[in-house]
Amino acid sequence: RVGSTPLRPLHSDAPPVTPGEPRISKLLPVTASRRPTMPDDAAARGQPLEPSAFTDAPAELPDWSRTFCGYNERFVAPFSFAVAGHRLSLTQSFVASPAHQAEARSSADGLATGSTVWDAGAVLGAMLLRQPPPTVGLSACGGCEGACLDLGSGTGIVGLAAAASGAFARVVLTDLPSVVSLLEANAARNAARLPASVRVSVEAVRWEDAGATRRLLERHL
């Protein structure tokens, strides 16, 4: 219930979906179940708005959205990602390591966002597999020479999708040291599903460490 308006169950008329098999092939814009809409005239005048000035824009999450997944789907069951003939399987965990657990407790990241698959990752990963970016160049043996640096890889869904697309010769997955163990596990889990010509590596990196970032670029790019 929001205010005086009861919320209707999400996906009440959606066809059943096999657990762990989101229908990413039918990607739709992801929206909140209720969204405030600001009247243009009041916004233009910069006037304060009363609650009555907001209207409800009806919207529903697509049936593949993970927004309201339970604990098992979020952190226990592997996430199966099948798009455009490619299939990835990603391990998820509430905490990726003891250090990750400590970071989650001492920061705003109480939901351990780096160790579960989110809708944005599924959308971007699907885009890379459906419409791979053009390669930077072709080598004499016909392989692409492009490189992809995935910052804040989390479970690796986006970077591994980039690798599976075959559009890059090198893909570097990066995240905080506390999350790297999960990232390495997912890279190994999917190695046989990736083109043999693509080299995937995993690196721990903190964005605020300019020296570490520079060395990372020198090694891989």
PDB file of N, CA and C in Angstrom, residues 151-216:
ATOM      1  N   LEU A 151      34.719  -1.816 -15.349  1.00  0.00           N
ATOM      2  CA  LEU A 151      34.930  -1.255 -14.012  1.00  0.00           C
ATOM      3  C   LEU A 151      33.762  -1.615 -13.106  1.00  0.00           C
ATOM      4  N   GLY A 152      34.058  -2.083 -11.910  1.00  0.00           N
ATOM      5  CA  GLY A 152      33.005  -2.461 -10.987  1.00  0.00           C
ATOM      6  C   GLY A 152      32.210  -3.641 -11.519  1.00  0.00           C
ATOM      7  N   SER A 153      32.910  -4.715 -11.869  1.00  0.00           N
ATOM      8  CA  SER A 153      32.280  -5.839 -12.560  1.00  0.00           C
ATOM      9  C   SER A 153      31.266  -6.593 -11.715  1.00  0.00           C
ATOM     10  N   GLY A 154      31.437  -6.620 -10.401  1.00  0.00           N
ATOM     11  CA  GLY A 154      30.509  -7.360  -9.554  1.00  0.00           C
ATOM     12  C   GLY A 154      30.554  -8.844  -9.852  1.00  0.00           C
ATOM     13  N   THR A 155      29.446  -9.405 -10.308  1.00  0.00           N
ATOM     14  CA  THR A 155      29.411 -10.823 -10.683  1.00  0.00           C
ATOM     15  C   THR A 155      30.076 -11.073 -12.022  1.00  0.00           C
ATOM     16  N   GLY A 156      30.317 -10.022 -12.794  1.00  0.00           N
ATOM     17  CA  GLY A 156      30.964 -10.167 -14.100  1.00  0.00           C
ATOM     18  C   GLY A 156      30.003 -10.287 -15.256  1.00  0.00           C
ATOM     19  N   ILE A 157      28.710 -10.044 -15.038  1.00  0.00           N
ATOM     20  CA  ILE A 157      27.732 -10.280 -16.098  1.00  0.00           C
ATOM     21  C   ILE A 157      28.004  -9.445 -17.343  1.00  0.00           C
ATOM     22  N   VAL A 158      28.384  -8.183 -17.179  1.00  0.00           N
ATOM     23  CA  VAL A 158      28.597  -7.322 -18.342  1.00  0.00           C
ATOM     24  C   VAL A 158      29.907  -7.674 -19.047  1.00  0.00           C
ATOM     25  N   GLY A 159      30.989  -7.787 -18.285  1.00  0.00           N
ATOM     26  CA  GLY A 159      32.276  -8.098 -18.895  1.00  0.00           C
ATOM     27  C   GLY A 159      32.293  -9.464 -19.554  1.00  0.00           C
ATOM     28  N   LEU A 160      31.658 -10.452 -18.935  1.00  0.00           N
ATOM     29  CA  LEU A 160      31.618 -11.787 -19.532  1.00  0.00           C
ATOM     30  C   LEU A 160      30.719 -11.807 -20.765  1.00  0.00           C
ATOM     31  N   ALA A 161      29.668 -10.992 -20.761  1.00  0.00           N
ATOM     32  CA  ALA A 161      28.849 -10.867 -21.977  1.00  0.00           C
ATOM     33  C   ALA A 161      29.676 -10.238 -23.094  1.00  0.00           C
ATOM     34  N   ALA A 162      30.492  -9.245 -22.754  1.00  0.00           N
ATOM     35  CA  ALA A 162      31.368  -8.625 -23.756  1.00  0.00           C
ATOM     36  C   ALA A 162      32.333  -9.654 -24.321  1.00  0.00           C
ATOM     37  N   ALA A 163      32.857 -10.521 -23.454  1.00  0.00           N
ATOM     38  CA  ALA A 163      33.768 -11.564 -23.921  1.00  0.00           C
ATOM     39  C   ALA A 163      33.035 -12.571 -24.798  1.00  0.00           C
ATOM     40  N   ALA A 164      31.838 -12.964 -24.388  1.00  0.00           N
ATOM     41  CA  ALA A 164      31.062 -13.947 -25.149  1.00  0.00           C
ATOM     42  C   ALA A 164      30.667 -13.421 -26.524  1.00  0.00           C
ATOM     43  N   SER A 165      30.539 -12.098 -26.641  1.00  0.00           N
ATOM     44  CA  SER A 165      30.132 -11.511 -27.916  1.00  0.00           C
ATOM     45  C   SER A 165      31.177 -11.712 -29.006  1.00  0.00           C
ATOM     46  N   GLY A 166      32.428 -11.927 -28.600  1.00  0.00           N
ATOM     47  CA  GLY A 166      33.499 -12.085 -29.573  1.00  0.00           C
ATOM     48  C   GLY A 166      33.979 -10.792 -30.187  1.00  0.00           C
ATOM     49  N   ALA A 167      33.524  -9.664 -29.667  1.00  0.00           N
ATOM     50  CA  ALA A 167      33.893  -8.372 -30.242  1.00  0.00           C
ATOM     51  C   ALA A 167      35.206  -7.830 -29.688  1.00  0.00           C
ATOM     52  N   PHE A 168      35.769  -8.506 -28.684  1.00  0.00           N
ATOM     53  CA  PHE A 168      36.998  -8.013 -28.057  1.00  0.00           C
ATOM     54  C   PHE A 168      38.019  -9.140 -27.969  1.00  0.00           C
ATOM     55  N   ALA A 169      39.274  -8.790 -28.162  1.00  0.00           N
ATOM     56  CA  ALA A 169      40.338  -9.774 -27.990  1.00  0.00           C
ATOM     57  C   ALA A 169      40.707  -9.925 -26.526  1.00  0.00           C
ATOM     58  N   ARG A 170      40.530  -8.843 -25.761  1.00  0.00           N
ATOM     59  CA  ARG A 170      40.862  -8.849 -24.337  1.00  0.00           C
ATOM     60  C   ARG A 170      39.729  -8.233 -23.546  1.00  0.00           C
ATOM     61  N   VAL A 171      39.396  -8.854 -22.428  1.00  0.00           N
ATOM     62  CA  VAL A 171      38.397  -8.309 -21.511  1.00  0.00           C
ATOM     63  C   VAL A 171      38.992  -8.362 -20.106  1.00  0.00           C
ATOM     64  N   VAL A 172      39.020  -7.215 -19.437  1.00  0.00           N
ATOM     65  CA  VAL A 172      39.571  -7.136 -18.086  1.00  0.00           C
ATOM     66  C   VAL A 172      38.426  -6.828 -17.128  1.00  0.00           C
ATOM     67  N   LEU A 173      38.172  -7.753 -16.210  1.00  0.00           N
ATOM     68  CA  LEU A 173      37.126  -7.584 -15.203  1.00  0.00           C
ATOM     69  C   LEU A 173      37.765  -7.027 -13.937  1.00  0.00           C
ATOM     70  N   THR A 174      37.224  -5.956 -13.387  1.00  0.00           N
ATOM     71  CA  THR A 174      37.818  -5.346 -12.201  1.00  0.00           C
ATOM     72  C   THR A 174      36.765  -5.054 -11.150  1.00  0.00           C
ATOM     73  N   ASP A 175      37.193  -5.116  -9.908  1.00  0.00           N
ATOM     74  CA  ASP A 175      36.347  -4.703  -8.788  1.00  0.00           C
ATOM     75  C   ASP A 175      37.230  -4.567  -7.559  1.00  0.00           C
ATOM     76  N   LEU A 176      36.622  -4.244  -6.439  1.00  0.00           N
ATOM     77  CA  LEU A 176      37.370  -4.114  -5.198  1.00  0.00           C
ATOM     78  C   LEU A 176      38.001  -5.451  -4.822  1.00  0.00           C
ATOM     79  N   PRO A 177      39.111  -5.425  -4.110  1.00  0.00           N
ATOM     80  CA  PRO A 177      39.766  -6.682  -3.710  1.00  0.00           C
ATOM     81  C   PRO A 177      38.820  -7.643  -2.992  1.00  0.00           C
ATOM     82  N   SER A 178      37.873  -7.115  -2.248  1.00  0.00           N
ATOM     83  CA  SER A 178      36.973  -7.965  -1.471  1.00  0.00           C
ATOM     84  C   SER A 178      35.972  -8.720  -2.337  1.00  0.00           C
ATOM     85  N   VAL A 179      35.806  -8.317  -3.602  1.00  0.00           N
ATOM     86  CA  VAL A 179      34.821  -8.946  -4.486  1.00  0.00           C
ATOM     87  C   VAL A 179      35.501  -9.824  -5.542  1.00  0.00           C
ATOM     88  N   VAL A 180      36.814  -9.702  -5.671  1.00  0.00           N
ATOM     89  CA  VAL A 180      37.537 -10.375  -6.758  1.00  0.00           C
ATOM     90  C   VAL A 180      37.385 -11.895  -6.722  1.00  0.00           C
ATOM     91  N   SER A 181      37.294 -12.489  -5.541  1.00  0.00           N
ATOM     92  CA  SER A 181      37.183 -13.952  -5.468  1.00  0.00           C
ATOM     93  C   SER A 181      35.927 -14.448  -6.178  1.00  0.00           C
ATOM     94  N   LEU A 182      34.815 -13.753  -6.023  1.00  0.00           N
ATOM     95  CA  LEU A 182      33.582 -14.127  -6.720  1.00  0.00           C
ATOM     96  C   LEU A 182      33.726 -13.897  -8.216  1.00  0.00           C
ATOM     97  N   LEU A 183      34.370 -12.817  -8.580  1.00  0.00           N
ATOM     98  CA  LEU A 183      34.584 -12.486  -9.987  1.00  0.00           C
ATOM     99  C   LEU A 183      35.456 -13.540 -10.665  1.00  0.00           C
ATOM    100  N   GLU A 184      36.503 -13.970  -9.972  1.00  0.00           N
ATOM    101  CA  GLU A 184      37.377 -15.020 -10.522  1.00  0.00           C
ATOM    102  C   GLU A 184      36.602 -16.326 -10.684  1.00  0.00           C
ATOM    103  N   ALA A 185      35.757 -16.643  -9.709  1.00  0.00           N
ATOM    104  CA  ALA A 185      34.981 -17.883  -9.787  1.00  0.00           C
ATOM    105  C   ALA A 185      34.046 -17.870 -10.993  1.00  0.00           C
ATOM    106  N   ASN A 186      33.437 -16.726 -11.272  1.00  0.00           N
ATOM    107  CA  ASN A 186      32.519 -16.649 -12.406  1.00  0.00           C
ATOM    108  C   ASN A 186      33.262 -16.647 -13.741  1.00  0.00           C
ATOM    109  N   ALA A 187      34.443 -16.064 -13.774  1.00  0.00           N
ATOM    110  CA  ALA A 187      35.243 -16.115 -15.002  1.00  0.00           C
ATOM    111  C   ALA A 187      35.627 -17.559 -15.314  1.00  0.00           C
ATOM    112  N   ALA A 188      36.032 -18.308 -14.277  1.00  0.00           N
ATOM    113  CA  ALA A 188      36.393 -19.711 -14.474  1.00  0.00           C
ATOM    114  C   ALA A 188      35.170 -20.546 -14.822  1.00  0.00           C
ATOM    115  N   ARG A 189      34.051 -20.239 -14.204  1.00  0.00           N
ATOM    116  CA  ARG A 189      32.810 -20.998 -14.429  1.00  0.00           C
ATOM    117  C   ARG A 189      32.354 -20.910 -15.885  1.00  0.00           C
ATOM    118  N   ASN A 190      32.645 -19.778 -16.524  1.00  0.00           N
ATOM    119  CA  ASN A 190      32.167 -19.563 -17.886  1.00  0.00           C
ATOM    120  C   ASN A 190      33.259 -19.654 -18.950  1.00  0.00           C
ATOM    121  N   ALA A 191      34.462 -20.033 -18.567  1.00  0.00           N
ATOM    122  CA  ALA A 191      35.581 -20.037 -19.509  1.00  0.00           C
ATOM    123  C   ALA A 191      35.298 -20.890 -20.741  1.00  0.00           C
ATOM    124  N   ALA A 192      34.672 -22.037 -20.547  1.00  0.00           N
ATOM    125  CA  ALA A 192      34.418 -22.935 -21.682  1.00  0.00           C
ATOM    126  C   ALA A 192      33.330 -22.397 -22.600  1.00  0.00           C
ATOM    127  N   ARG A 193      32.562 -21.415 -22.143  1.00  0.00           N
ATOM    128  CA  ARG A 193      31.483 -20.853 -22.946  1.00  0.00           C
ATOM    129  C   ARG A 193      31.939 -19.654 -23.770  1.00  0.00           C
ATOM    130  N   LEU A 194      33.181 -19.234 -23.598  1.00  0.00           N
ATOM    131  CA  LEU A 194      33.687 -18.033 -24.269  1.00  0.00           C
ATOM    132  C   LEU A 194      34.547 -18.425 -25.462  1.00  0.00           C
ATOM    133  N   PRO A 195      34.632 -17.561 -26.470  1.00  0.00           N
ATOM    134  CA  PRO A 195      35.504 -17.855 -27.622  1.00  0.00           C
ATOM    135  C   PRO A 195      36.944 -18.061 -27.175  1.00  0.00           C
ATOM    136  N   ALA A 196      37.587 -19.056 -27.747  1.00  0.00           N
ATOM    137  CA  ALA A 196      38.964 -19.370 -27.365  1.00  0.00           C
ATOM    138  C   ALA A 196      39.917 -18.224 -27.672  1.00  0.00           C
ATOM    139  N   SER A 197      39.547 -17.362 -28.616  1.00  0.00           N
ATOM    140  CA  SER A 197      40.436 -16.265 -29.017  1.00  0.00           C
ATOM    141  C   SER A 197      40.391 -15.080 -28.054  1.00  0.00           C
ATOM    142  N   VAL A 198      39.454 -15.094 -27.109  1.00  0.00           N
ATOM    143  CA  VAL A 198      39.292 -13.963 -26.188  1.00  0.00           C
ATOM    144  C   VAL A 198      40.029 -14.254 -24.885  1.00  0.00           C
ATOM    145  N   ARG A 199      40.869 -13.326 -24.463  1.00  0.00           N
ATOM    146  CA  ARG A 199      41.604 -13.473 -23.212  1.00  0.00           C
ATOM    147  C   ARG A 199      40.905 -12.669 -22.115  1.00  0.00           C
ATOM    148  N   VAL A 200      40.477 -13.352 -21.072  1.00  0.00           N
ATOM    149  CA  VAL A 200      39.775 -12.709 -19.953  1.00  0.00           C
ATOM    150  C   VAL A 200      40.669 -12.737 -18.729  1.00  0.00           C
ATOM    151  N   SER A 201      40.815 -11.599 -18.088  1.00  0.00           N
ATOM    152  CA  SER A 201      41.607 -11.526 -16.857  1.00  0.00           C
ATOM    153  C   SER A 201      40.821 -10.768 -15.795  1.00  0.00           C
ATOM    154  N   VAL A 202      41.174 -11.014 -14.544  1.00  0.00           N
ATOM    155  CA  VAL A 202      40.489 -10.394 -13.409  1.00  0.00           C
ATOM    156  C   VAL A 202      41.518  -9.636 -12.592  1.00  0.00           C
ATOM    157  N   GLU A 203      41.194  -8.400 -12.248  1.00  0.00           N
ATOM    158  CA  GLU A 203      42.115  -7.561 -11.483  1.00  0.00           C
ATOM    159  C   GLU A 203      41.368  -6.856 -10.353  1.00  0.00           C
ATOM    160  N   ALA A 204      42.046  -6.730  -9.216  1.00  0.00           N
ATOM    161  CA  ALA A 204      41.524  -5.913  -8.126  1.00  0.00           C
ATOM    162  C   ALA A 204      41.992  -4.479  -8.334  1.00  0.00           C
ATOM    163  N   VAL A 205      41.075  -3.543  -8.251  1.00  0.00           N
ATOM    164  CA  VAL A 205      41.463  -2.143  -8.460  1.00  0.00           C
ATOM    165  C   VAL A 205      40.530  -1.224  -7.671  1.00  0.00           C
ATOM    166  N   ARG A 206      41.116  -0.220  -7.073  1.00  0.00           N
ATOM    167  CA  ARG A 206      40.349   0.847  -6.416  1.00  0.00           C
ATOM    168  C   ARG A 206      40.470   2.090  -7.290  1.00  0.00           C
ATOM    169  N   TRP A 207      39.343   2.621  -7.686  1.00  0.00           N
ATOM    170  CA  TRP A 207      39.356   3.730  -8.635  1.00  0.00           C
ATOM    171  C   TRP A 207      40.132   4.928  -8.120  1.00  0.00           C
ATOM    172  N   GLU A 208      40.116   5.132  -6.782  1.00  0.00           N
ATOM    173  CA  GLU A 208      40.771   6.328  -6.245  1.00  0.00           C
ATOM    174  C   GLU A 208      42.290   6.201  -6.234  1.00  0.00           C
ATOM    175  N   ASP A 209      42.810   5.003  -6.493  1.00  0.00           N
ATOM    176  CA  ASP A 209      44.249   4.784  -6.528  1.00  0.00           C
ATOM    177  C   ASP A 209      44.736   5.013  -7.959  1.00  0.00           C
ATOM    178  N   ALA A 210      45.162   6.226  -8.242  1.00  0.00           N
ATOM    179  CA  ALA A 210      45.554   6.590  -9.607  1.00  0.00           C
ATOM    180  C   ALA A 210      46.731   5.749 -10.094  1.00  0.00           C
ATOM    181  N   GLY A 211      47.672   5.451  -9.210  1.00  0.00           N
ATOM    182  CA  GLY A 211      48.834   4.669  -9.611  1.00  0.00           C
ATOM    183  C   GLY A 211      48.448   3.255 -10.009  1.00  0.00           C
ATOM    184  N   ALA A 212      47.566   2.636  -9.229  1.00  0.00           N
ATOM    185  CA  ALA A 212      47.127   1.272  -9.540  1.00  0.00           C
ATOM    186  C   ALA A 212      46.346   1.246 -10.848  1.00  0.00           C
ATOM    187  N   THR A 213      45.530   2.268 -11.058  1.00  0.00           N
ATOM    188  CA  THR A 213      44.760   2.336 -12.300  1.00  0.00           C
ATOM    189  C   THR A 213      45.678   2.494 -13.499  1.00  0.00           C
ATOM    190  N   ARG A 214      46.728   3.322 -13.357  1.00  0.00           N
ATOM    191  CA  ARG A 214      47.683   3.526 -14.447  1.00  0.00           C
ATOM    192  C   ARG A 214      48.417   2.233 -14.774  1.00  0.00           C
ATOM    193  N   ARG A 215      48.819   1.498 -13.744  1.00  0.00           N
ATOM    194  CA  ARG A 215      49.523   0.234 -13.971  1.00  0.00           C
ATOM    195  C   ARG A 215      48.600  -0.791 -14.625  1.00  0.00           C
ATOM    196  N   LEU A 216      47.341  -0.758 -14.239  1.00  0.00           N
ATOM    197  CA  LEU A 216      46.355  -1.672 -14.845  1.00  0.00           C
ATOM    198  C   LEU A 216      46.253  -1.411 -16.350  1.00  0.00           C
TER     199      LEU A 216
END
